[in-house]
Amino acid sequence: MENKRIKLHHSPFTVLVEGNIGSGKTTFLNYFKQYQNVCTLAEPIEMWKNCGGHNLLRYMYEDRERWGFTFQSYVQLTMLKQHTFQTNSSIKLMERSIYSARYCFVEKMIRDDILPPPSASVIDEWFKWATSNTICPVDLIIYLRASPEVVYQRMRERNREEEKSVPLQYLREMHEMHENWLYHKTMFTCPAPVLVVNADLDKSVILEEYRKVTPNIFSTCL
Ligand code: DCP
């Protein structure tokens, strides 16, 4: 795979782990912690829950019109920090990205009229600047593809306080956003090749599924 990006610093092979809410991204990242040359960057959800003492994730679910822009602006900043995080590891594994934030979550808010056009334009100006200055390079995307009913069940079981009001219908719609972007590829562009993983499988067998994609991650960066 030819790498045309500008190499200002050490540039690891960067893998994005994407998928619907509850698709198992954290479990996937945790599996790769066993490898020394892999740097895993979990999603900065704790930062979203405490921005200067404010739980933006909770605010966003309580009142999407009021807090949608605030929340997604902060998500974009925290994702930019992850993309620009320097590591000496040869592989960088990121949970989510500035891309899924814009192409799935922000896009959904725009379509639902949660984000008014001026707010969407501000997010887009930041997004375009960040992604056109070669500071968010991506080499591979792992798409943890799961059915909405399965992720809904998992979300209910993990019982995250902020997500208590999230209905199955929302997960169905977010599933479609991910599908159109990463599977059907009818929406936006993919910043890297996509590897699809069956994320419906139960915990007892899912590690075997993860093991199968390990060579894809390791061989392409050699
Ligand atoms: N979220 C959002 N907008 C974003 C990113 C995330 O509204 N740009 C929300 C959706 C979830 C919470 O943040 O309520 C975390 O979602 P993720 O899918 O990113 O993370 P999970 O913890 O659900 O991942 P997994 O269960 O796959 O490990």
Tab-separated table of C-alpha atoms and ligand atoms in Angstrom:
chain	number	residue	atom	x	y	z
A	1	MET	CA	0.000	0.000	0.000
A	2	GLU	CA	1.655	3.246	-1.117
A	3	ASN	CA	1.831	5.838	1.596
A	4	LYS	CA	1.711	9.327	0.129
A	5	ARG	CA	1.211	11.257	3.295
A	6	ILE	CA	3.740	13.723	4.623
A	7	LYS	CA	5.831	12.085	7.329
A	8	LEU	CA	6.662	14.846	9.763
A	9	HIS	CA	7.206	12.453	12.651
A	10	HIS	CA	7.338	8.732	13.175
A	11	SER	CA	4.223	7.566	11.383
A	12	PRO	CA	2.676	4.337	12.684
A	13	PHE	CA	0.357	2.120	10.662
A	14	THR	CA	-2.953	3.582	11.809
A	15	VAL	CA	-6.044	1.405	12.205
A	16	LEU	CA	-9.489	2.777	13.062
A	17	VAL	CA	-11.900	0.520	14.915
A	18	GLU	CA	-15.412	1.543	13.883
A	19	GLY	CA	-18.920	0.208	14.460
A	20	ASN	CA	-22.244	1.055	16.009
A	21	ILE	CA	-22.688	1.887	19.702
A	22	GLY	CA	-22.142	-1.379	21.630
A	23	SER	CA	-20.533	-3.233	18.731
A	24	GLY	CA	-17.513	-4.225	20.845
A	25	LYS	CA	-14.876	-1.654	19.921
A	26	THR	CA	-13.450	-1.522	23.441
A	27	THR	CA	-13.232	-5.329	23.645
A	28	PHE	CA	-11.470	-5.354	20.276
A	29	LEU	CA	-8.932	-2.773	21.460
A	30	ASN	CA	-8.375	-4.627	24.721
A	31	TYR	CA	-7.591	-7.804	22.780
A	32	PHE	CA	-4.717	-6.023	21.035
A	33	LYS	CA	-3.184	-4.711	24.254
A	34	GLN	CA	-1.288	-8.008	24.476
A	35	TYR	CA	0.951	-6.947	21.558
A	36	GLN	CA	3.929	-4.784	22.474
A	37	ASN	CA	4.216	-2.940	19.180
A	38	VAL	CA	0.568	-1.858	19.216
A	39	CYS	CA	-0.523	1.434	20.769
A	40	THR	CA	-4.243	1.321	21.605
A	41	LEU	CA	-6.134	4.577	21.991
A	42	ALA	CA	-9.526	4.116	23.610
A	43	GLU	CA	-12.289	6.567	22.867
A	44	PRO	CA	-12.038	9.600	25.162
A	45	ILE	CA	-15.527	9.057	26.577
A	46	GLU	CA	-14.387	10.041	30.080
A	47	MET	CA	-13.421	13.448	28.678
A	48	TRP	CA	-16.883	13.796	27.114
A	49	LYS	CA	-18.360	13.060	30.526
A	50	ASN	CA	-16.196	15.640	32.222
A	51	CYS	CA	-15.382	18.740	30.203
A	52	GLY	CA	-14.577	21.323	32.858
A	53	GLY	CA	-16.865	19.389	35.199
A	54	HIS	CA	-19.707	19.147	32.654
A	55	ASN	CA	-21.073	15.808	31.456
A	56	LEU	CA	-21.551	16.704	27.782
A	57	LEU	CA	-22.603	13.156	26.838
A	58	ARG	CA	-25.454	13.312	29.324
A	59	TYR	CA	-26.466	16.821	28.261
A	60	MET	CA	-26.471	15.728	24.611
A	61	TYR	CA	-28.845	12.804	25.220
A	62	GLU	CA	-31.065	14.914	27.483
A	63	ASP	CA	-31.446	17.734	24.957
A	64	ARG	CA	-29.893	17.089	21.544
A	65	GLU	CA	-31.001	20.429	20.053
A	66	ARG	CA	-29.456	22.423	22.893
A	67	TRP	CA	-26.220	20.459	23.323
A	68	GLY	CA	-25.635	18.612	20.039
A	69	PHE	CA	-23.248	21.217	18.646
A	70	THR	CA	-21.364	21.613	21.915
A	71	PHE	CA	-20.956	17.871	22.284
A	72	GLN	CA	-19.866	17.158	18.705
A	73	SER	CA	-17.445	20.119	18.714
A	74	TYR	CA	-15.758	18.647	21.764
A	75	VAL	CA	-15.788	15.116	20.300
A	76	GLN	CA	-14.044	16.518	17.222
A	77	LEU	CA	-11.340	18.140	19.342
A	78	THR	CA	-10.736	14.990	21.400
A	79	MET	CA	-10.568	12.885	18.230
A	80	LEU	CA	-8.053	15.294	16.729
A	81	LYS	CA	-5.923	14.811	19.824
A	82	GLN	CA	-6.067	11.036	19.292
A	83	HIS	CA	-5.152	11.329	15.606
A	84	THR	CA	-2.156	13.534	16.385
A	85	PHE	CA	-1.005	11.471	19.397
A	86	GLN	CA	2.634	10.534	18.838
A	87	THR	CA	3.771	6.978	19.506
A	88	ASN	CA	6.897	4.970	18.808
A	89	SER	CA	4.804	1.819	18.300
A	90	SER	CA	4.630	0.556	14.738
A	91	ILE	CA	0.831	0.175	14.910
A	92	LYS	CA	-1.695	2.634	16.290
A	93	LEU	CA	-5.190	1.293	16.970
A	94	MET	CA	-7.824	3.967	17.518
A	95	GLU	CA	-11.359	3.526	18.825
A	96	ARG	CA	-13.456	5.643	16.480
A	97	SER	CA	-12.164	8.711	14.668
A	98	ILE	CA	-12.828	12.214	13.480
A	99	TYR	CA	-14.301	10.504	10.381
A	100	SER	CA	-17.059	8.498	12.077
A	101	ALA	CA	-17.814	11.518	14.255
A	102	ARG	CA	-18.484	13.593	11.123
A	103	TYR	CA	-19.848	10.968	8.709
A	104	CYS	CA	-22.122	9.120	11.160
A	105	PHE	CA	-22.980	11.175	14.241
A	106	VAL	CA	-22.785	14.754	12.954
A	107	GLU	CA	-24.426	13.695	9.701
A	108	LYS	CA	-27.284	12.111	11.635
A	109	MET	CA	-27.755	15.320	13.606
A	110	ILE	CA	-27.826	17.354	10.397
A	111	ARG	CA	-30.432	15.026	8.841
A	112	ASP	CA	-32.563	15.135	11.992
A	113	ASP	CA	-32.415	18.966	12.049
A	114	ILE	CA	-30.626	18.814	15.395
A	115	LEU	CA	-27.724	20.838	14.017
A	116	PRO	CA	-28.787	24.014	12.255
A	117	PRO	CA	-26.808	24.796	9.058
A	118	PRO	CA	-24.579	27.488	10.645
A	119	SER	CA	-23.498	25.084	13.407
A	120	ALA	CA	-22.914	22.297	10.891
A	121	SER	CA	-20.772	24.686	8.818
A	122	VAL	CA	-18.542	25.484	11.782
A	123	ILE	CA	-17.991	21.785	12.496
A	124	ASP	CA	-17.332	21.208	8.796
A	125	GLU	CA	-14.753	23.991	8.512
A	126	TRP	CA	-12.790	22.462	11.401
A	127	PHE	CA	-13.237	18.989	9.929
A	128	LYS	CA	-12.073	20.010	6.446
A	129	TRP	CA	-9.047	21.814	7.850
A	130	ALA	CA	-8.085	18.872	10.061
A	131	THR	CA	-8.494	16.204	7.414
A	132	SER	CA	-6.874	18.136	4.553
A	133	ASN	CA	-3.647	18.875	6.395
A	134	THR	CA	-2.474	15.252	6.568
A	135	ILE	CA	-2.697	15.204	10.341
A	136	CYS	CA	-5.372	12.475	10.463
A	137	PRO	CA	-3.795	9.671	8.408
A	138	VAL	CA	-5.501	6.265	8.277
A	139	ASP	CA	-4.236	3.009	6.782
A	140	LEU	CA	-6.988	0.529	7.595
A	141	ILE	CA	-10.515	0.510	9.023
A	142	ILE	CA	-11.892	-2.431	10.991
A	143	TYR	CA	-15.689	-2.341	10.789
A	144	LEU	CA	-17.299	-4.261	13.646
A	145	ARG	CA	-20.568	-5.023	11.893
A	146	ALA	CA	-23.392	-5.874	14.277
A	147	SER	CA	-27.160	-5.952	14.047
A	148	PRO	CA	-29.038	-3.195	15.895
A	149	GLU	CA	-30.973	-5.695	18.032
A	150	VAL	CA	-27.728	-7.232	19.326
A	151	VAL	CA	-26.079	-3.892	20.152
A	152	TYR	CA	-29.290	-2.697	21.787
A	153	GLN	CA	-29.213	-5.686	24.102
A	154	ARG	CA	-25.556	-5.042	24.949
A	155	MET	CA	-26.210	-1.370	25.579
A	156	ARG	CA	-29.043	-2.252	27.956
A	157	GLU	CA	-26.850	-4.760	29.782
A	158	ARG	CA	-23.910	-2.411	30.287
A	159	ASN	CA	-26.403	0.115	31.604
A	160	ARG	CA	-24.418	3.310	30.981
A	161	GLU	CA	-26.299	6.043	32.832
A	162	GLU	CA	-26.199	8.521	29.917
A	163	GLU	CA	-27.574	5.970	27.415
A	164	LYS	CA	-30.656	4.908	29.386
A	165	SER	CA	-33.042	6.807	27.106
A	166	VAL	CA	-31.498	5.598	23.815
A	167	PRO	CA	-34.169	3.638	21.871
A	168	LEU	CA	-33.635	0.706	19.513
A	169	GLN	CA	-34.776	2.925	16.654
A	170	TYR	CA	-31.774	5.246	17.185
A	171	LEU	CA	-29.400	2.276	17.020
A	172	ARG	CA	-31.116	1.144	13.806
A	173	GLU	CA	-30.560	4.554	12.293
A	174	MET	CA	-26.938	4.727	13.457
A	175	HIS	CA	-26.450	1.242	12.021
A	176	GLU	CA	-27.606	2.538	8.630
A	177	MET	CA	-25.163	5.447	8.850
A	178	HIS	CA	-22.261	3.049	9.473
A	179	GLU	CA	-23.514	0.638	6.794
A	180	ASN	CA	-23.797	3.321	4.136
A	181	TRP	CA	-20.372	4.706	4.934
A	182	LEU	CA	-18.340	1.511	5.499
A	183	TYR	CA	-20.254	-1.397	3.928
A	184	HIS	CA	-22.288	-0.160	0.965
A	185	LYS	CA	-19.915	2.817	0.559
A	186	THR	CA	-22.713	4.990	-0.760
A	187	MET	CA	-22.113	7.824	1.667
A	188	PHE	CA	-18.914	9.906	1.887
A	189	THR	CA	-15.514	8.406	1.141
A	190	CYS	CA	-13.619	5.851	3.180
A	191	PRO	CA	-10.218	7.217	4.190
A	192	ALA	CA	-8.732	3.673	4.003
A	193	PRO	CA	-9.611	0.109	2.988
A	194	VAL	CA	-12.296	-1.511	5.165
A	195	LEU	CA	-12.125	-4.944	6.791
A	196	VAL	CA	-15.518	-6.215	7.980
A	197	VAL	CA	-15.740	-8.297	11.158
A	198	ASN	CA	-18.863	-10.159	12.296
A	199	ALA	CA	-19.483	-8.420	15.621
A	200	ASP	CA	-22.779	-10.191	16.359
A	201	LEU	CA	-20.938	-13.163	17.795
A	202	ASP	CA	-21.116	-13.863	21.474
A	203	LYS	CA	-18.264	-12.979	23.859
A	204	SER	CA	-17.301	-16.651	24.114
A	205	VAL	CA	-16.372	-16.865	20.417
A	206	ILE	CA	-15.680	-13.274	19.429
A	207	LEU	CA	-11.985	-13.432	20.410
A	208	GLU	CA	-11.501	-16.099	17.743
A	209	GLU	CA	-13.014	-13.674	15.227
A	210	TYR	CA	-10.615	-10.960	16.369
A	211	ARG	CA	-7.688	-13.372	16.096
A	212	LYS	CA	-8.573	-13.957	12.437
A	213	VAL	CA	-8.012	-10.312	11.515
A	214	THR	CA	-4.724	-10.055	13.396
A	215	PRO	CA	-2.620	-10.968	10.322
A	216	ASN	CA	-4.351	-8.232	8.326
A	217	ILE	CA	-3.279	-5.669	10.862
A	218	PHE	CA	0.250	-6.939	11.296
A	219	SER	CA	1.173	-7.962	7.765
A	220	THR	CA	0.127	-4.753	6.034
A	221	CYS	CA	2.418	-2.649	8.171
A	222	LEU	CA	5.576	-4.692	7.595
B	1	DCP	N1	-21.286	9.275	20.539
B	1	DCP	C1	-21.901	10.328	19.893
B	1	DCP	N2	-21.228	11.010	18.925
B	1	DCP	C2	-19.985	10.652	18.574
B	1	DCP	C3	-19.361	9.561	19.188
B	1	DCP	C4	-20.054	8.884	20.179
B	1	DCP	O1	-23.057	10.653	20.204
B	1	DCP	N3	-19.353	11.359	17.625
B	1	DCP	C5	-21.991	8.611	21.662
B	1	DCP	C6	-22.694	7.337	21.326
B	1	DCP	C7	-22.604	6.541	22.599
B	1	DCP	C8	-21.308	7.015	23.250
B	1	DCP	O2	-21.025	8.279	22.640
B	1	DCP	O3	-23.676	6.860	23.468
B	1	DCP	C9	-20.162	6.068	23.013
B	1	DCP	O4	-20.384	5.470	21.764
B	1	DCP	P1	-19.367	4.616	20.951
B	1	DCP	O5	-20.063	3.790	19.951
B	1	DCP	O6	-18.355	5.532	20.368
B	1	DCP	O7	-18.667	3.728	22.074
B	1	DCP	P2	-19.175	2.390	22.793
B	1	DCP	O8	-18.737	2.499	24.206
B	1	DCP	O9	-20.619	2.155	22.525
B	1	DCP	O10	-18.313	1.349	22.026
B	1	DCP	P3	-18.307	-0.242	22.133
B	1	DCP	O11	-19.468	-0.685	22.959
B	1	DCP	O12	-18.367	-0.682	20.695
B	1	DCP	O13	-17.004	-0.573	22.792
